[in-house]
XYZ file of C-alpha atoms in Angstrom:
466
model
C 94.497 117.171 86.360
C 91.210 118.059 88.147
C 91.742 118.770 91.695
C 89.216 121.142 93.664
C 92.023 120.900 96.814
C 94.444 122.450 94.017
C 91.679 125.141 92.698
C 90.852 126.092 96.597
C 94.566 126.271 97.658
C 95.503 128.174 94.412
C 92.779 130.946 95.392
C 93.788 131.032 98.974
C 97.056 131.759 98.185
C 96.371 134.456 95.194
C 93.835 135.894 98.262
C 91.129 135.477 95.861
C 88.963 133.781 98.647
C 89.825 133.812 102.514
C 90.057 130.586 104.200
C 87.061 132.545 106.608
C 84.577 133.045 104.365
C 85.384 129.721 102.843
C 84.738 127.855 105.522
C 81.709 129.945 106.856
C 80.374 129.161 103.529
C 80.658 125.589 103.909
C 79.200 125.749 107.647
C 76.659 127.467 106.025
C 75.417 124.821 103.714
C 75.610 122.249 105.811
C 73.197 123.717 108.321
C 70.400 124.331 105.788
C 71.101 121.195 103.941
C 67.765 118.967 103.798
C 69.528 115.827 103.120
C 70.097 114.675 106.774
C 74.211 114.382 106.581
C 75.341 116.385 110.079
C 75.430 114.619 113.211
C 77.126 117.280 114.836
C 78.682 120.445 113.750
C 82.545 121.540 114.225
C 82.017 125.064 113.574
C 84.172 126.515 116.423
C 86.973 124.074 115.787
C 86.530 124.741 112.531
C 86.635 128.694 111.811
C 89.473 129.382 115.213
C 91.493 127.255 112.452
C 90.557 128.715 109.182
C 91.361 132.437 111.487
C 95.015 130.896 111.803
C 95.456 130.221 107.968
C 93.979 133.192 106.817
C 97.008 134.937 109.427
C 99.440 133.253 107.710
C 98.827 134.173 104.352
C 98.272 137.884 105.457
C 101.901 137.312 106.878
C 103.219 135.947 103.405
C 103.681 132.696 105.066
C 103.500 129.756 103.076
C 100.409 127.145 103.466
C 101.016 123.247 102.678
C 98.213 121.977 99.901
C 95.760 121.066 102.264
C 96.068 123.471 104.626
C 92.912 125.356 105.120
C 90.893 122.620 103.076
C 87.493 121.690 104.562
C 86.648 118.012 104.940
C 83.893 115.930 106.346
C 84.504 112.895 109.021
C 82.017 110.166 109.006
C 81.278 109.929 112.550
C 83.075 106.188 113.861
C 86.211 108.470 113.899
C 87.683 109.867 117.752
C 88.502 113.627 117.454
C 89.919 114.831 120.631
C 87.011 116.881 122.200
C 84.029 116.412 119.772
C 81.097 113.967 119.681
C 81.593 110.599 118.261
C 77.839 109.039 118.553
C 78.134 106.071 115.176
C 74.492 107.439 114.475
C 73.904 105.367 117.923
C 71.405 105.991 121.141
C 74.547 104.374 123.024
C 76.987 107.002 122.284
C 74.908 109.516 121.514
C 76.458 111.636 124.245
C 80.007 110.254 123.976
C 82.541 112.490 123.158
C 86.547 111.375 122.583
C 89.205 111.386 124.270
C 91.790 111.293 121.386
C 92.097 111.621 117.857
C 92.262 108.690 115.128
C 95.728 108.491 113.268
C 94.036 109.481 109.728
C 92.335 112.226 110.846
C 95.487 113.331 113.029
C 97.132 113.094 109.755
C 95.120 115.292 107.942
C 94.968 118.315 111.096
C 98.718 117.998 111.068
C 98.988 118.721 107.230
C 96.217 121.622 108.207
C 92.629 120.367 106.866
C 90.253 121.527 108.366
C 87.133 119.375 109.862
C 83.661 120.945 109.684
C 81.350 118.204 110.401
C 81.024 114.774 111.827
C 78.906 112.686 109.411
C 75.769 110.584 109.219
C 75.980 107.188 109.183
C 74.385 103.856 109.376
C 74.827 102.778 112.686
C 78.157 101.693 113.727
C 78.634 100.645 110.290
C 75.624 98.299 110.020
C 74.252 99.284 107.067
C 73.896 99.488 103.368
C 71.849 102.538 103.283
C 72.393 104.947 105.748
C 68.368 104.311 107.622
C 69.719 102.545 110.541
C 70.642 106.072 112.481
C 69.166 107.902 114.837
C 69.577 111.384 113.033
C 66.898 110.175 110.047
C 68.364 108.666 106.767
C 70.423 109.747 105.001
C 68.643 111.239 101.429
C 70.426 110.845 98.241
C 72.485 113.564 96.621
C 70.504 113.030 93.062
C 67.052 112.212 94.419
C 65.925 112.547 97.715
C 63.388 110.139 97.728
C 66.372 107.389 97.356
C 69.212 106.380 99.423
C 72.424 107.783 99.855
C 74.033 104.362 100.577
C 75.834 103.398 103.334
C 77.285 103.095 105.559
C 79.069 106.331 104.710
C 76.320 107.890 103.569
C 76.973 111.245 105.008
C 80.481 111.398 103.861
C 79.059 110.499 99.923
C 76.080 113.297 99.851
C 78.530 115.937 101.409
C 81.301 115.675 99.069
C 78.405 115.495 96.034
C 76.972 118.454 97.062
C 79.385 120.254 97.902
C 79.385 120.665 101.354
C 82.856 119.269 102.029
C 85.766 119.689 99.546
C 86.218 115.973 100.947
C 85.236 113.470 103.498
C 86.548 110.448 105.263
C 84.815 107.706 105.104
C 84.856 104.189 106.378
C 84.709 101.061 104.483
C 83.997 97.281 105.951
C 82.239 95.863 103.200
C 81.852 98.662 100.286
C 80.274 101.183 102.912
C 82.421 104.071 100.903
C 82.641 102.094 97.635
C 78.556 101.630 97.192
C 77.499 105.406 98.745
C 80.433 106.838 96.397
C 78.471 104.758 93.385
C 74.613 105.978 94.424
C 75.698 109.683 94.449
C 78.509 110.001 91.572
C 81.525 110.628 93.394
C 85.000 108.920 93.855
C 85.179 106.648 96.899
C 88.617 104.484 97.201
C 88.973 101.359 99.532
C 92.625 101.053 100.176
C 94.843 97.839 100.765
C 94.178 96.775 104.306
C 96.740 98.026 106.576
C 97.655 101.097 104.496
C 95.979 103.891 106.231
C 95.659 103.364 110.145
C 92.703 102.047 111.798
C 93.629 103.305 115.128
C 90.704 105.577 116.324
C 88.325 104.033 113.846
C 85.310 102.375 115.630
C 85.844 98.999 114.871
C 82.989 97.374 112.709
C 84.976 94.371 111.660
C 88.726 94.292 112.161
C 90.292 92.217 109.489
C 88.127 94.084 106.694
C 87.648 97.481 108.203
C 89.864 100.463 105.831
C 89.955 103.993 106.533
C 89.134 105.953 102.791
C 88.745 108.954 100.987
C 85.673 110.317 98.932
C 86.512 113.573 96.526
C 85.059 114.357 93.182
C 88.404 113.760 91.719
C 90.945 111.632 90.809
C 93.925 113.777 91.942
C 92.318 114.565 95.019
C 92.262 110.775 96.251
C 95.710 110.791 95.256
C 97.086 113.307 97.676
C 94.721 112.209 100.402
C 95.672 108.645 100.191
C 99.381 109.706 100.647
C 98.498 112.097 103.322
C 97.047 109.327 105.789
C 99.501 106.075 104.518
C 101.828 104.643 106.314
C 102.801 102.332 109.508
C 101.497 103.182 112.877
C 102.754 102.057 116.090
C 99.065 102.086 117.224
C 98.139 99.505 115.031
C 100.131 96.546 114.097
C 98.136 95.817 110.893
C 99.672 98.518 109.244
C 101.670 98.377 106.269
C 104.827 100.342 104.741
C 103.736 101.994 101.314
C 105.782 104.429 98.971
C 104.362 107.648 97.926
C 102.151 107.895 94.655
C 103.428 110.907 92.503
C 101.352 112.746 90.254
C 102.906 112.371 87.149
C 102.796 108.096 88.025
C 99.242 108.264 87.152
C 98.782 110.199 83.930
C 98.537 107.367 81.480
C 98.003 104.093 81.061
C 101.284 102.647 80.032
C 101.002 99.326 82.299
C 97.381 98.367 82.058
C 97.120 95.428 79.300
C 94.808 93.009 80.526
C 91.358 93.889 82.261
C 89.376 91.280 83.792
C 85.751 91.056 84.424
C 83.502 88.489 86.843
C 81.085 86.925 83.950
C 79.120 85.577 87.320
C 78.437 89.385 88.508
C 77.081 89.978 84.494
C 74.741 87.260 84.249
C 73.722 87.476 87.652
C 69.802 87.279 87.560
C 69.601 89.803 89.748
C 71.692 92.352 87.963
C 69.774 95.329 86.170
C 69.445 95.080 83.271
C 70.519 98.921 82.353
C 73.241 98.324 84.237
C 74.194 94.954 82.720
C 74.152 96.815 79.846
C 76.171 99.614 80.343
C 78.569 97.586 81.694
C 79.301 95.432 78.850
C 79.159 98.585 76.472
C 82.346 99.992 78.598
C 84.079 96.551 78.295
C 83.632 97.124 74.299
C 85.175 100.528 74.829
C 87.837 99.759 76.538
C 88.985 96.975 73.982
C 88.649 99.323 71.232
C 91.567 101.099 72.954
C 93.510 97.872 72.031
C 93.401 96.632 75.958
C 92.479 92.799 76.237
C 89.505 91.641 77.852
C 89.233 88.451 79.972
C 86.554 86.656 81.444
C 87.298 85.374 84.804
C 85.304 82.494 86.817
C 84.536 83.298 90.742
C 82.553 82.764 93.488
C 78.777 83.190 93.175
C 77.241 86.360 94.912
C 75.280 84.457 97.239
C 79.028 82.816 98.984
C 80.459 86.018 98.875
C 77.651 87.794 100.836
C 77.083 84.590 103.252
C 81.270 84.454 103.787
C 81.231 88.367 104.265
C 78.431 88.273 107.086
C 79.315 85.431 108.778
C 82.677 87.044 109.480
C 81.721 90.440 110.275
C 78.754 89.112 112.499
C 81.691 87.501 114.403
C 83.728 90.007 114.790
C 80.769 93.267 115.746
C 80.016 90.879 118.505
C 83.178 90.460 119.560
C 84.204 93.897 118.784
C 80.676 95.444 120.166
C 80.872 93.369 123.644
C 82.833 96.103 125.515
C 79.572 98.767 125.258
C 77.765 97.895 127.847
C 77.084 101.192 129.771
C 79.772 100.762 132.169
C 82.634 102.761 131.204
C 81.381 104.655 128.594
C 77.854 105.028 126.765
C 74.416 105.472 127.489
C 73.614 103.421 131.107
C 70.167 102.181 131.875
C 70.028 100.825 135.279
C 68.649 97.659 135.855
C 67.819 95.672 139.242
C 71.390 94.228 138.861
C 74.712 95.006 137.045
C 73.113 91.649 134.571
C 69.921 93.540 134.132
C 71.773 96.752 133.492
C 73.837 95.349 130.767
C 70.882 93.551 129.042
C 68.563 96.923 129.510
C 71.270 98.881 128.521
C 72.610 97.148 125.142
C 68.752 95.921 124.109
C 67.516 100.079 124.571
C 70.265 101.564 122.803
C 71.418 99.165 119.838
C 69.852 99.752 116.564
C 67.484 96.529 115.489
C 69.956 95.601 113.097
C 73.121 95.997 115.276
C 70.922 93.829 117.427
C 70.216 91.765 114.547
C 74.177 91.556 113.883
C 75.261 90.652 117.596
C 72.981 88.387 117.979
C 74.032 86.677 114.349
C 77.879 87.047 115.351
C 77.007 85.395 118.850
C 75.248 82.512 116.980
C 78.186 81.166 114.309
C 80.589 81.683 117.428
C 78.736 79.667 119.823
C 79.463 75.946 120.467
C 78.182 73.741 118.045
C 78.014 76.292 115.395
C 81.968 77.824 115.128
C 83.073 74.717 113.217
C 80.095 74.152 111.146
C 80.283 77.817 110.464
C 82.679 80.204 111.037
C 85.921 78.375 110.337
C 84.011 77.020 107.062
C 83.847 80.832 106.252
C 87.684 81.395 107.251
C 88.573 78.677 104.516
C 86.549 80.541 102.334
C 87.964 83.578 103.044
C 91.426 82.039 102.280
C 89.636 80.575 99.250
C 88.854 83.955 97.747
C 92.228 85.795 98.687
C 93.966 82.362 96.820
C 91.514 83.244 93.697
C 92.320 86.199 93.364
C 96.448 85.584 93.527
C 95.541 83.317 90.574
C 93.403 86.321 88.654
C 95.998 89.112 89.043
C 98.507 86.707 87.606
C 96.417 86.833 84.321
C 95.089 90.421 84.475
C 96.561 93.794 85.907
C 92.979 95.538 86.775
C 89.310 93.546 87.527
C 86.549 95.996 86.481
C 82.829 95.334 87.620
C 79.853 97.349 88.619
C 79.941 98.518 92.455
C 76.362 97.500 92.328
C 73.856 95.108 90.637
C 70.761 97.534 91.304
C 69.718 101.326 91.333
C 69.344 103.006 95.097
C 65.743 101.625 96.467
C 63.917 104.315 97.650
C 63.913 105.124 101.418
C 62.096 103.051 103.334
C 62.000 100.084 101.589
C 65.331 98.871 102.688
C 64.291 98.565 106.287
C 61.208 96.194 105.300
C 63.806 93.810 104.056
C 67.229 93.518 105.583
C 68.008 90.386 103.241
C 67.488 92.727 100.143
C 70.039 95.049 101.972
C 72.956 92.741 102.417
C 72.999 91.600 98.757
C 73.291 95.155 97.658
C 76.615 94.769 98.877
C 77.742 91.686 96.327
C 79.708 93.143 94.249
C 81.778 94.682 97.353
C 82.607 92.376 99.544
C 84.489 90.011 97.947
C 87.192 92.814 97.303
C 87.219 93.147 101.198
C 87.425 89.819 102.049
C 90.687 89.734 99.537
C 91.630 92.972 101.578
C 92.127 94.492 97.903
C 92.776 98.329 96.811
C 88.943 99.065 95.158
C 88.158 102.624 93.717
C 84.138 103.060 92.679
C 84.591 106.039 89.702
C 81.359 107.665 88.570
C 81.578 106.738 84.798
C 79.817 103.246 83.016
C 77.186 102.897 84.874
C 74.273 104.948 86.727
C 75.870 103.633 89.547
C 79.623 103.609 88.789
C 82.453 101.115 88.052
C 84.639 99.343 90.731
C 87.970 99.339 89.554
C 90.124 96.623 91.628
C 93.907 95.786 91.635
C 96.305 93.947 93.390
C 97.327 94.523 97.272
C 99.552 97.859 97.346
C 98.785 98.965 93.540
C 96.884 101.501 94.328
C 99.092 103.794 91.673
C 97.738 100.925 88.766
C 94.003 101.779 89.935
C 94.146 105.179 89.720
C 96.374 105.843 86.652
C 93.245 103.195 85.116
C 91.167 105.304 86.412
C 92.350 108.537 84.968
C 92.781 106.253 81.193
C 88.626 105.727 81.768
C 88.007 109.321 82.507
C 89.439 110.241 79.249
C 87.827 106.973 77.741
C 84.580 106.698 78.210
């Protein structure tokens, strides 16, 4: 199988390249890049580790498969020592005091980090614009978006400038960047990589993924950072995904598709059409297709925001200048707090706070945020019911092309239904991998909780497929 972690490791251990040069390479490109993806560079951390590597090959040691790999780290992730500013004037100067469990995960298995990544603002974002670095350009065309909110993490990986990055997904923010620049980007079953030192967006959706250019590469990441953590009691036991699991398609008899999503009138039309053509591929290969009712776009996108309004408010209410972030001073601590949040939130982290506040306010919780709980629990119940008929759901990550930069920003409506084809697989807290084949902007590829080997051994059968 394709696996650039495999091809690098293979040629650091044959001392074709040394882990050095290969990561000076990669520092390299990232400082010239054009495309806005570096918050900060890691370069010191980052080549005092590659030195160690390159030791213990001279030494005919043996190195692990990712040790000596370089990754990107979208930057809502603590690493002990190094700035961790979410793209924000508030944290701009921040820098943590610990290390998140994924990432801690992947230094312990010897990865090396070379970058913390651009991002839409603490997550709020479709695009990667809402930052204070500049947005994010597009890996294809630079006059589009990358996507968000891991926009960084997407252009990086596409280019080349990380073998991998680390992205963070709420809502689609690795599924929908993943689909804009033709990469992999996999949403895992809530719980199964740890959320602990992941700058919570909002905590019952929030999942901690990979983006590679390959299949196998996902693979060993995702079994690199699963598992239970004591530091966060969302987290679930999973069993290990082995390589040979995945290599055909054996189990996969039934896909099912969202007919809502295809005749959507605001679906592309190319993309409407690709779409269906893969379906017709697919069944050639003797799989059944099934046609599956759900909710309409609009409920999932209203259901989605309401809730993660809710909970940035809730989980945003604890930046206020005082123990950590960017203090104004007011005439009073209540001044200070309202100078402080109102200077250095974005205007639609604003815009998100202020929404959150709203449904959770007296008078409007019941009318409005516990109606989108039962919807929630609505969804999740639907899609019990679907995987009962189907073993995969296939749809397009998105119903439109990347808009072009700017235009986003003019209309922040237009934004949040980019993501409707996304958040319903969050709100069922569902394993979703975006692959770049079907579509100009990819296919989602869902499954059922904790079958994340199902979705990618699918996903390998529609490599070879289509």
């Amino acid at each position: 199988m394709d696996s650039q972690i495999k091809k690098i490791h293979q040629q650091l251990v044959t001392k074709q390249i040394s882990c050095t040069a290969l990561v000076q390479e990669k520092l390299d490109l990232l400082k010239e890049n054009t495309h806005n993806t570096v918050n900060s560079l890691l370069d010191k951390i980052a080549l005092e580790l590659a030195v160690k590597v390159d030791a213990k090959i001279a030494n005919g040691e043996e190195i692990g498969l990712l040790e000596g790999i370089p990754f990107g780290i979208k930057d809502v992730y603590m690493v002990q020592g190094t700035y961790t500013t979410a793209s924000s004037d508030l944290l701009k100067n921040y820098k943590s005091a610990y290390t998140a469990t994924a990432i801690q995960k992947l230094l312990d298995a010897g990865a090396i980090p070379l970058v913390k990544e651009n991002c839409d603002s603490f997550g709020h974002g479709s695009s990667s614009e809402n930052t204070i670095f500049g947005a994010v350009k597009n890996a294809l065309n630079t006059e589009l978006v990358a996507g968000g909110s891991s926009g960084g993490s997407a252009v990086n990986v596409a280019k080349d400038y990380t073998v991998f990055s680390i992205g963070g997904d709420t809502g689609g923010s690795i599924r929908q960047p993943a689909g804009y620049n033709h990469i992999y980007g996999l949403k895992p079953t809530y719980g199964r990589i740890s959320r602990y030192g992941l700058m919570a967006y909002a905590s019952s959706t929030d999942c901690v993924g990979p983006l590679a250019k390959s299949i196998e590469d996902i693979r060993i990441l995702l079994n690199v950072m699963s598992g239970k953590d004591i530091k966060d009691q969302t987290t679930i036991t999973s069993t290990e995904i082995k390589e040979d699991s995945i290599l055909n398609n054996g189990k996969v008899k039934t896909i099912g598709y969202f007919k809502n999503f295809v005749n959507n009138t605001s679906i592309d039309p190319k993309i409407k059409a690709d779409f269906l053509a893969t379906l017709e591929k697919i069944k050639e290969q003797g799989i059944t297709i099934k046609e599956l009712d759900f909710f309409d776009s609009d409920t999932l996108v209203s259901t989605y925001y309401t809730l993660a309004m809710a909970e940035t408010a809730s989980n945003l209410s604890r930046l206020d200048g005082t123990n950590y972030g960017n203090r104004i001073e007011g005439d009073n601590l209540k001044d200070t707090y309202a100078i402080t949040r109102s200077e250095n939130f974005s205007e639609e982290s604003k815009r998100r706070i202020v929404g959150g506040n709203q449904v959770l306010s007296q008078g409007f919780s019941d009318e409005i945020y516990l109606k989108a709980l039962a919807l929630r629990d609505q969804i999740s119940d639907n899609f019990d019911k679907d995987f009962k008929e189907v073993d995969i759901i296939l749809s397009p990550v998105t119903p439109n092309t990347p808009p072009k930069i700017g235009d986003s920003l003019k209309d922040p409506l237009a934004m949040y239904l980019s993501d409707a084809y996304t958040v319903g697989f969050s709100l069922g807290q569902l394993p979703t991998l975006t692959v770049p084949q079907g579509t100009s902007t990819g296919l989602q590829i869902t499954a059922a909780k904790n079958q994340e080997q199902t979705l990618l051994k699918f996903a390998n059968f529609l490599k070879e497929t289509i």
